[in-house]
């Protein structure tokens, strides 16, 4: 079992910055990829950025050059630095961790989400 707790969301003006943090607990040694997703009202949940255990990252096109994902294996955290925020970045942001279940298959663990609101 892996538990994820997000923090750092809030209200910010367009052009501003926020930093989201996700703390993992439980079977943390089994975690492979971690990432951030978001879901706006009426939309499907979408990938924002992800990072492998080895530190390789990838970003959705709509955040490239503005957001940075980082992972601290010693602290069991994954952060998302969000810069140059736009109103269209408004959404609930979710942390995800991928880890194998005790009997083998990979499983997606999700945090409870944190609201990010960008005002124009």
mmCIF file of N, CA and C in Angstrom:
data_model
loop_
_atom_site.group_PDB
_atom_site.id
_atom_site.type_symbol
_atom_site.label_atom_id
_atom_site.label_comp_id
_atom_site.label_asym_id
_atom_site.label_seq_id
_atom_site.Cartn_x
_atom_site.Cartn_y
_atom_site.Cartn_z
ATOM 1 N N UNK A 1 0.853 -1.194 0.000
ATOM 2 C CA UNK A 1 0.000 0.000 0.000
ATOM 3 C C UNK A 1 0.892 1.248 0.000
ATOM 4 N N UNK A 2 0.519 2.219 -0.831
ATOM 5 C CA UNK A 2 1.214 3.506 -0.898
ATOM 6 C C UNK A 2 0.193 4.601 -0.635
ATOM 7 N N UNK A 3 0.528 5.528 0.239
ATOM 8 C CA UNK A 3 -0.351 6.658 0.535
ATOM 9 C C UNK A 3 0.319 7.936 0.055
ATOM 10 N N UNK A 4 -0.468 8.793 -0.603
ATOM 11 C CA UNK A 4 0.049 10.036 -1.156
ATOM 12 C C UNK A 4 -0.748 11.209 -0.589
ATOM 13 N N UNK A 5 -0.048 12.241 -0.156
ATOM 14 C CA UNK A 5 -0.700 13.433 0.371
ATOM 15 C C UNK A 5 -0.116 14.652 -0.333
ATOM 16 N N UNK A 6 -0.991 15.402 -1.010
ATOM 17 C CA UNK A 6 -0.564 16.599 -1.726
ATOM 18 C C UNK A 6 -0.733 17.830 -0.860
ATOM 19 N N UNK A 7 0.059 18.848 -1.168
ATOM 20 C CA UNK A 7 -0.066 20.143 -0.510
ATOM 21 C C UNK A 7 0.439 21.214 -1.458
ATOM 22 N N UNK A 8 0.077 22.459 -1.165
ATOM 23 C CA UNK A 8 0.629 23.578 -1.913
ATOM 24 C C UNK A 8 -0.300 24.256 -2.892
ATOM 25 N N UNK A 9 -1.503 23.756 -3.056
ATOM 26 C CA UNK A 9 -2.418 24.421 -3.970
ATOM 27 C C UNK A 9 -2.912 25.730 -3.401
ATOM 28 N N UNK A 10 -3.674 26.464 -4.214
ATOM 29 C CA UNK A 10 -4.221 27.725 -3.741
ATOM 30 C C UNK A 10 -4.637 28.614 -4.885
ATOM 31 N N UNK A 11 -4.819 29.891 -4.560
ATOM 32 C CA UNK A 11 -5.250 30.898 -5.526
ATOM 33 C C UNK A 11 -4.070 31.794 -5.876
ATOM 34 N N UNK A 12 -3.865 32.016 -7.151
ATOM 35 C CA UNK A 12 -2.759 32.858 -7.598
ATOM 36 C C UNK A 12 -3.201 33.631 -8.829
ATOM 37 N N UNK A 13 -2.616 34.792 -9.032
ATOM 38 C CA UNK A 13 -2.929 35.579 -10.217
ATOM 39 C C UNK A 13 -2.170 35.040 -11.429
ATOM 40 N N UNK A 14 -2.706 35.300 -12.587
ATOM 41 C CA UNK A 14 -2.036 34.888 -13.823
ATOM 42 C C UNK A 14 -0.616 35.463 -13.851
ATOM 43 N N UNK A 15 0.314 34.622 -14.291
ATOM 44 C CA UNK A 15 1.719 35.016 -14.307
ATOM 45 C C UNK A 15 2.470 34.642 -13.046
ATOM 46 N N UNK A 16 1.750 34.253 -12.012
ATOM 47 C CA UNK A 16 2.374 33.900 -10.744
ATOM 48 C C UNK A 16 2.860 32.464 -10.714
ATOM 49 N N UNK A 17 3.324 32.060 -9.539
ATOM 50 C CA UNK A 17 3.898 30.728 -9.359
ATOM 51 C C UNK A 17 3.305 30.041 -8.145
ATOM 52 N N UNK A 18 3.286 28.732 -8.200
ATOM 53 C CA UNK A 18 2.925 27.891 -7.069
ATOM 54 C C UNK A 18 3.820 26.662 -7.098
ATOM 55 N N UNK A 19 4.018 26.087 -5.924
ATOM 56 C CA UNK A 19 4.775 24.847 -5.846
ATOM 57 C C UNK A 19 3.928 23.812 -5.132
ATOM 58 N N UNK A 20 3.679 22.703 -5.815
ATOM 59 C CA UNK A 20 2.938 21.598 -5.236
ATOM 60 C C UNK A 20 3.917 20.551 -4.731
ATOM 61 N N UNK A 21 3.545 19.920 -3.638
ATOM 62 C CA UNK A 21 4.379 18.860 -3.091
ATOM 63 C C UNK A 21 3.526 17.642 -2.798
ATOM 64 N N UNK A 22 4.080 16.470 -2.999
ATOM 65 C CA UNK A 22 3.384 15.213 -2.745
ATOM 66 C C UNK A 22 4.303 14.341 -1.902
ATOM 67 N N UNK A 23 3.814 13.941 -0.741
ATOM 68 C CA UNK A 23 4.596 13.088 0.159
ATOM 69 C C UNK A 23 4.055 11.674 0.127
ATOM 70 N N UNK A 24 4.931 10.722 -0.085
ATOM 71 C CA UNK A 24 4.543 9.316 -0.149
ATOM 72 C C UNK A 24 4.916 8.604 1.140
ATOM 73 N N UNK A 25 4.075 7.667 1.536
ATOM 74 C CA UNK A 25 4.355 6.834 2.702
ATOM 75 C C UNK A 25 3.869 5.420 2.413
ATOM 76 N N UNK A 26 4.263 4.485 3.254
ATOM 77 C CA UNK A 26 3.897 3.095 3.042
ATOM 78 C C UNK A 26 5.010 2.338 2.346
ATOM 79 N N UNK A 27 4.673 1.563 1.332
ATOM 80 C CA UNK A 27 5.653 0.734 0.615
ATOM 81 C C UNK A 27 6.404 1.585 -0.403
ATOM 82 N N UNK A 28 7.098 2.588 0.090
ATOM 83 C CA UNK A 28 7.716 3.575 -0.796
ATOM 84 C C UNK A 28 8.874 2.999 -1.596
ATOM 85 N N UNK A 29 9.517 1.975 -1.099
ATOM 86 C CA UNK A 29 10.654 1.402 -1.826
ATOM 87 C C UNK A 29 10.215 0.728 -3.109
ATOM 88 N N UNK A 30 8.930 0.452 -3.242
ATOM 89 C CA UNK A 30 8.421 -0.234 -4.432
ATOM 90 C C UNK A 30 7.972 0.738 -5.521
ATOM 91 N N UNK A 31 7.958 2.051 -5.229
ATOM 92 C CA UNK A 31 7.435 3.036 -6.177
ATOM 93 C C UNK A 31 8.344 3.161 -7.391
ATOM 94 N N UNK A 32 7.755 3.118 -8.560
ATOM 95 C CA UNK A 32 8.494 3.340 -9.808
ATOM 96 C C UNK A 32 8.263 4.778 -10.265
ATOM 97 N N UNK A 33 7.401 4.975 -11.248
ATOM 98 C CA UNK A 33 7.137 6.320 -11.740
ATOM 99 C C UNK A 33 6.248 7.095 -10.762
ATOM 100 N N UNK A 34 6.439 8.403 -10.744
ATOM 101 C CA UNK A 34 5.534 9.310 -10.024
ATOM 102 C C UNK A 34 5.176 10.442 -10.972
ATOM 103 N N UNK A 35 4.044 11.063 -10.714
ATOM 104 C CA UNK A 35 3.650 12.122 -11.622
ATOM 105 C C UNK A 35 2.556 12.995 -11.068
ATOM 106 N N UNK A 36 2.274 14.034 -11.813
ATOM 107 C CA UNK A 36 1.189 14.961 -11.503
ATOM 108 C C UNK A 36 0.197 14.961 -12.664
ATOM 109 N N UNK A 37 -1.062 14.907 -12.317
ATOM 110 C CA UNK A 37 -2.153 14.977 -13.274
ATOM 111 C C UNK A 37 -3.074 16.109 -12.828
ATOM 112 N N UNK A 38 -3.942 16.527 -13.734
ATOM 113 C CA UNK A 38 -4.918 17.530 -13.361
ATOM 114 C C UNK A 38 -6.250 17.254 -14.022
ATOM 115 N N UNK A 39 -7.288 17.782 -13.380
ATOM 116 C CA UNK A 39 -8.633 17.618 -13.909
ATOM 117 C C UNK A 39 -9.424 18.892 -13.666
ATOM 118 N N UNK A 40 -9.846 19.497 -14.758
ATOM 119 C CA UNK A 40 -10.689 20.681 -14.684
ATOM 120 C C UNK A 40 -12.149 20.248 -14.811
ATOM 121 N N UNK A 41 -13.085 21.050 -14.319
ATOM 122 C CA UNK A 41 -14.501 20.673 -14.404
ATOM 123 C C UNK A 41 -14.923 20.379 -15.836
ATOM 124 N N UNK A 42 -15.568 19.236 -16.020
ATOM 125 C CA UNK A 42 -16.043 18.852 -17.336
ATOM 126 C C UNK A 42 -15.003 18.202 -18.220
ATOM 127 N N UNK A 43 -13.768 18.134 -17.728
ATOM 128 C CA UNK A 43 -12.684 17.553 -18.532
ATOM 129 C C UNK A 43 -12.208 16.239 -17.927
ATOM 130 N N UNK A 44 -11.538 15.452 -18.732
ATOM 131 C CA UNK A 44 -10.920 14.238 -18.228
ATOM 132 C C UNK A 44 -9.607 14.574 -17.518
ATOM 133 N N UNK A 45 -9.202 13.670 -16.649
ATOM 134 C CA UNK A 45 -7.918 13.841 -15.974
ATOM 135 C C UNK A 45 -6.801 13.679 -17.019
ATOM 136 N N UNK A 46 -5.803 14.564 -16.953
ATOM 137 C CA UNK A 46 -4.741 14.546 -17.945
ATOM 138 C C UNK A 46 -3.375 14.634 -17.281
ATOM 139 N N UNK A 47 -2.394 14.043 -17.942
ATOM 140 C CA UNK A 47 -1.024 14.088 -17.451
ATOM 141 C C UNK A 47 -0.470 15.502 -17.550
ATOM 142 N N UNK A 48 0.194 15.940 -16.493
ATOM 143 C CA UNK A 48 0.909 17.216 -16.503
ATOM 144 C C UNK A 48 2.398 16.945 -16.659
ATOM 145 N N UNK A 49 2.947 16.106 -15.776
ATOM 146 C CA UNK A 49 4.370 15.768 -15.813
ATOM 147 C C UNK A 49 4.582 14.486 -15.041
ATOM 148 N N UNK A 50 5.615 13.744 -15.436
ATOM 149 C CA UNK A 50 5.946 12.520 -14.717
ATOM 150 C C UNK A 50 7.450 12.387 -14.623
ATOM 151 N N UNK A 51 7.893 11.559 -13.675
ATOM 152 C CA UNK A 51 9.322 11.364 -13.464
ATOM 153 C C UNK A 51 9.553 9.930 -13.020
ATOM 154 N N UNK A 52 10.574 9.303 -13.597
ATOM 155 C CA UNK A 52 10.872 7.922 -13.269
ATOM 156 C C UNK A 52 11.719 7.844 -12.004
ATOM 157 N N UNK A 53 11.916 6.626 -11.528
ATOM 158 C CA UNK A 53 12.764 6.441 -10.366
ATOM 159 C C UNK A 53 14.190 6.926 -10.653
ATOM 160 N N UNK A 54 14.601 6.811 -11.911
ATOM 161 C CA UNK A 54 15.938 7.247 -12.287
ATOM 162 C C UNK A 54 16.049 8.733 -12.558
ATOM 163 N N UNK A 55 14.917 9.445 -12.536
ATOM 164 C CA UNK A 55 14.956 10.893 -12.694
ATOM 165 C C UNK A 55 14.623 11.402 -14.090
ATOM 166 N N UNK A 56 14.275 10.505 -14.998
ATOM 167 C CA UNK A 56 13.875 10.959 -16.330
ATOM 168 C C UNK A 56 12.476 11.548 -16.262
ATOM 169 N N UNK A 57 12.318 12.722 -16.841
ATOM 170 C CA UNK A 57 11.026 13.403 -16.755
ATOM 171 C C UNK A 57 10.430 13.637 -18.138
ATOM 172 N N UNK A 58 9.117 13.840 -18.131
ATOM 173 C CA UNK A 58 8.428 14.230 -19.353
ATOM 174 C C UNK A 58 7.262 15.124 -18.984
ATOM 175 N N UNK A 59 6.904 15.968 -19.938
ATOM 176 C CA UNK A 59 5.897 17.005 -19.692
ATOM 177 C C UNK A 59 4.852 17.017 -20.799
ATOM 178 N N UNK A 60 3.660 17.406 -20.415
ATOM 179 C CA UNK A 60 2.646 17.692 -21.414
ATOM 180 C C UNK A 60 3.060 18.955 -22.161
ATOM 181 N N UNK A 61 2.705 19.039 -23.429
ATOM 182 C CA UNK A 61 3.111 20.181 -24.241
ATOM 183 C C UNK A 61 2.636 21.504 -23.643
ATOM 184 N N UNK A 62 1.492 21.483 -22.993
ATOM 185 C CA UNK A 62 0.917 22.748 -22.513
ATOM 186 C C UNK A 62 1.625 23.298 -21.269
ATOM 187 N N UNK A 63 2.583 22.547 -20.708
ATOM 188 C CA UNK A 63 3.324 23.061 -19.561
ATOM 189 C C UNK A 63 4.832 23.133 -19.810
ATOM 190 N N UNK A 64 5.282 22.680 -20.956
ATOM 191 C CA UNK A 64 6.719 22.695 -21.240
ATOM 192 C C UNK A 64 7.258 24.121 -21.152
ATOM 193 N N UNK A 65 8.369 24.246 -20.438
ATOM 194 C CA UNK A 65 8.984 25.554 -20.273
ATOM 195 C C UNK A 65 8.423 26.355 -19.123
ATOM 196 N N UNK A 66 7.332 25.894 -18.530
ATOM 197 C CA UNK A 66 6.727 26.625 -17.412
ATOM 198 C C UNK A 66 6.766 25.818 -16.105
ATOM 199 N N UNK A 67 6.571 24.519 -16.189
ATOM 200 C CA UNK A 67 6.514 23.670 -14.997
ATOM 201 C C UNK A 67 7.764 22.799 -14.918
ATOM 202 N N UNK A 68 8.168 22.497 -13.698
ATOM 203 C CA UNK A 68 9.309 21.610 -13.467
ATOM 204 C C UNK A 68 8.936 20.584 -12.404
ATOM 205 N N UNK A 69 9.123 19.313 -12.743
ATOM 206 C CA UNK A 69 8.870 18.243 -11.784
ATOM 207 C C UNK A 69 10.200 17.793 -11.192
ATOM 208 N N UNK A 70 10.186 17.497 -9.896
ATOM 209 C CA UNK A 70 11.394 17.018 -9.243
ATOM 210 C C UNK A 70 11.020 15.967 -8.219
ATOM 211 N N UNK A 71 11.980 15.122 -7.925
ATOM 212 C CA UNK A 71 11.727 13.993 -7.034
ATOM 213 C C UNK A 71 12.876 13.873 -6.056
ATOM 214 N N UNK A 72 12.547 13.719 -4.795
ATOM 215 C CA UNK A 72 13.552 13.546 -3.752
ATOM 216 C C UNK A 72 13.340 12.169 -3.126
ATOM 217 N N UNK A 73 14.168 11.220 -3.509
ATOM 218 C CA UNK A 73 13.987 9.856 -3.029
ATOM 219 C C UNK A 73 14.244 9.743 -1.531
ATOM 220 N N UNK A 74 15.132 10.569 -1.002
ATOM 221 C CA UNK A 74 15.426 10.519 0.431
ATOM 222 C C UNK A 74 14.232 10.986 1.257
ATOM 223 N N UNK A 75 13.502 11.983 0.751
ATOM 224 C CA UNK A 75 12.334 12.516 1.466
ATOM 225 C C UNK A 75 11.041 11.874 1.007
ATOM 226 N N UNK A 76 11.110 11.050 -0.044
ATOM 227 C CA UNK A 76 9.914 10.399 -0.591
ATOM 228 C C UNK A 76 8.886 11.426 -1.046
ATOM 229 N N UNK A 77 9.352 12.434 -1.744
ATOM 230 C CA UNK A 77 8.456 13.475 -2.223
ATOM 231 C C UNK A 77 8.639 13.688 -3.727
ATOM 232 N N UNK A 78 7.590 14.199 -4.345
ATOM 233 C CA UNK A 78 7.671 14.664 -5.721
ATOM 234 C C UNK A 78 7.007 16.024 -5.764
ATOM 235 N N UNK A 79 7.701 17.003 -6.305
ATOM 236 C CA UNK A 79 7.217 18.376 -6.335
ATOM 237 C C UNK A 79 6.945 18.814 -7.762
ATOM 238 N N UNK A 80 6.078 19.809 -7.880
ATOM 239 C CA UNK A 80 5.793 20.418 -9.173
ATOM 240 C C UNK A 80 5.893 21.926 -9.003
ATOM 241 N N UNK A 81 6.918 22.508 -9.573
ATOM 242 C CA UNK A 81 7.080 23.957 -9.573
ATOM 243 C C UNK A 81 6.347 24.505 -10.787
ATOM 244 N N UNK A 82 5.356 25.344 -10.544
ATOM 245 C CA UNK A 82 4.532 25.870 -11.618
ATOM 246 C C UNK A 82 4.779 27.365 -11.736
ATOM 247 N N UNK A 83 5.297 27.777 -12.865
ATOM 248 C CA UNK A 83 5.594 29.180 -13.138
ATOM 249 C C UNK A 83 4.748 29.693 -14.296
ATOM 250 N N UNK A 84 4.661 30.997 -14.407
ATOM 251 C CA UNK A 84 3.907 31.628 -15.510
ATOM 252 C C UNK A 84 2.517 31.015 -15.636
ATOM 253 N N UNK A 85 1.832 30.919 -14.530
ATOM 254 C CA UNK A 85 0.531 30.262 -14.515
ATOM 255 C C UNK A 85 -0.492 31.041 -15.325
ATOM 256 N N UNK A 86 -1.389 30.274 -15.948
ATOM 257 C CA UNK A 86 -2.446 30.846 -16.781
ATOM 258 C C UNK A 86 -3.805 30.436 -16.213
ATOM 259 N N UNK A 87 -4.838 31.198 -16.504
ATOM 260 C CA UNK A 87 -6.171 30.806 -16.024
ATOM 261 C C UNK A 87 -6.555 29.385 -16.445
ATOM 262 N N UNK A 88 -6.106 28.961 -17.610
ATOM 263 C CA UNK A 88 -6.442 27.615 -18.074
ATOM 264 C C UNK A 88 -5.716 26.517 -17.312
ATOM 265 N N UNK A 89 -4.790 26.877 -16.425
ATOM 266 C CA UNK A 89 -4.150 25.895 -15.551
ATOM 267 C C UNK A 89 -5.021 25.580 -14.336
ATOM 268 N N UNK A 90 -6.112 26.288 -14.190
ATOM 269 C CA UNK A 90 -7.012 26.045 -13.068
ATOM 270 C C UNK A 90 -7.574 24.625 -13.131
ATOM 271 N N UNK A 91 -7.402 23.886 -12.053
ATOM 272 C CA UNK A 91 -7.830 22.481 -12.005
ATOM 273 C C UNK A 91 -7.523 21.918 -10.622
ATOM 274 N N UNK A 92 -8.014 20.717 -10.390
ATOM 275 C CA UNK A 92 -7.560 19.945 -9.238
ATOM 276 C C UNK A 92 -6.350 19.136 -9.702
ATOM 277 N N UNK A 93 -5.264 19.246 -8.969
ATOM 278 C CA UNK A 93 -4.026 18.556 -9.319
ATOM 279 C C UNK A 93 -3.857 17.337 -8.419
ATOM 280 N N UNK A 94 -3.560 16.213 -9.059
ATOM 281 C CA UNK A 94 -3.436 14.947 -8.350
ATOM 282 C C UNK A 94 -2.029 14.384 -8.509
ATOM 283 N N UNK A 95 -1.526 13.830 -7.441
ATOM 284 C CA UNK A 95 -0.260 13.110 -7.459
ATOM 285 C C UNK A 95 -0.544 11.634 -7.703
ATOM 286 N N UNK A 96 0.306 10.999 -8.498
ATOM 287 C CA UNK A 96 0.162 9.573 -8.771
ATOM 288 C C UNK A 96 1.488 8.862 -8.576
ATOM 289 N N UNK A 97 1.418 7.688 -8.025
ATOM 290 C CA UNK A 97 2.591 6.829 -7.898
ATOM 291 C C UNK A 97 2.247 5.455 -8.453
ATOM 292 N N UNK A 98 3.189 4.882 -9.177
ATOM 293 C CA UNK A 98 2.999 3.551 -9.740
ATOM 294 C C UNK A 98 3.897 2.585 -8.982
ATOM 295 N N UNK A 99 3.286 1.547 -8.462
ATOM 296 C CA UNK A 99 4.040 0.562 -7.687
ATOM 297 C C UNK A 99 3.392 -0.802 -7.854
ATOM 298 N N UNK A 100 4.170 -1.865 -7.771
ATOM 299 C CA UNK A 100 3.577 -3.183 -7.927
ATOM 300 C C UNK A 100 2.819 -3.601 -6.677
ATOM 301 N N UNK A 101 1.706 -4.269 -6.887
ATOM 302 C CA UNK A 101 0.998 -4.895 -5.791
ATOM 303 C C UNK A 101 1.825 -6.070 -5.266
ATOM 304 N N UNK A 102 1.585 -6.513 -4.048
ATOM 305 C CA UNK A 102 2.395 -7.616 -3.494
ATOM 306 C C UNK A 102 2.412 -8.860 -4.370
ATOM 307 N N UNK A 103 1.328 -9.073 -5.127
ATOM 308 C CA UNK A 103 1.289 -10.261 -5.968
ATOM 309 C C UNK A 103 1.702 -9.988 -7.403
ATOM 310 N N UNK A 104 2.225 -8.790 -7.665
ATOM 311 C CA UNK A 104 2.871 -8.565 -8.935
ATOM 312 C C UNK A 104 2.450 -7.411 -9.810
ATOM 313 N N UNK A 105 1.159 -7.275 -10.187
ATOM 314 C CA UNK A 105 0.768 -6.259 -11.179
ATOM 315 C C UNK A 105 1.026 -4.833 -10.695
ATOM 316 N N UNK A 106 1.354 -3.958 -11.668
ATOM 317 C CA UNK A 106 1.530 -2.540 -11.354
ATOM 318 C C UNK A 106 0.175 -1.938 -11.005
ATOM 319 N N UNK A 107 0.198 -1.002 -10.080
ATOM 320 C CA UNK A 107 -1.031 -0.362 -9.606
ATOM 321 C C UNK A 107 -0.801 1.133 -9.495
ATOM 322 N N UNK A 108 -1.834 1.905 -9.874
ATOM 323 C CA UNK A 108 -1.765 3.366 -9.772
ATOM 324 C C UNK A 108 -2.359 3.827 -8.447
ATOM 325 N N UNK A 109 -1.533 4.477 -7.645
ATOM 326 C CA UNK A 109 -2.010 5.078 -6.396
ATOM 327 C C UNK A 109 -2.202 6.572 -6.620
ATOM 328 N N UNK A 110 -3.262 7.127 -6.043
ATOM 329 C CA UNK A 110 -3.591 8.540 -6.235
ATOM 330 C C UNK A 110 -3.713 9.254 -4.892
ATOM 331 N N UNK A 111 -3.324 10.522 -4.923
ATOM 332 C CA UNK A 111 -3.591 11.365 -3.780
ATOM 333 C C UNK A 111 -5.011 11.912 -3.845
ATOM 334 N N UNK A 112 -5.365 12.716 -2.852
ATOM 335 C CA UNK A 112 -6.731 13.220 -2.767
ATOM 336 C C UNK A 112 -6.950 14.453 -3.642
ATOM 337 N N UNK A 113 -5.882 15.048 -4.136
ATOM 338 C CA UNK A 113 -5.985 16.210 -5.006
ATOM 339 C C UNK A 113 -5.863 17.521 -4.248
ATOM 340 N N UNK A 114 -5.364 18.519 -4.944
ATOM 341 C CA UNK A 114 -5.257 19.866 -4.379
ATOM 342 C C UNK A 114 -5.693 20.875 -5.441
ATOM 343 N N UNK A 115 -6.508 21.832 -5.025
ATOM 344 C CA UNK A 115 -7.078 22.792 -5.973
ATOM 345 C C UNK A 115 -6.065 23.887 -6.301
ATOM 346 N N UNK A 116 -5.929 24.156 -7.585
ATOM 347 C CA UNK A 116 -5.136 25.299 -8.069
ATOM 348 C C UNK A 116 -6.077 26.184 -8.876
ATOM 349 N N UNK A 117 -6.167 27.440 -8.469
ATOM 350 C CA UNK A 117 -7.018 28.401 -9.160
ATOM 351 C C UNK A 117 -6.175 29.585 -9.587
ATOM 352 N N UNK A 118 -6.218 29.888 -10.879
ATOM 353 C CA UNK A 118 -5.443 31.003 -11.429
ATOM 354 C C UNK A 118 -6.428 32.058 -11.918
ATOM 355 N N UNK A 119 -6.355 33.228 -11.337
ATOM 356 C CA UNK A 119 -7.275 34.307 -11.704
ATOM 357 C C UNK A 119 -6.643 35.177 -12.790
ATOM 358 N N UNK A 120 -7.500 35.722 -13.634
ATOM 359 C CA UNK A 120 -7.007 36.555 -14.748
ATOM 360 C C UNK A 120 -6.901 38.003 -14.349
#
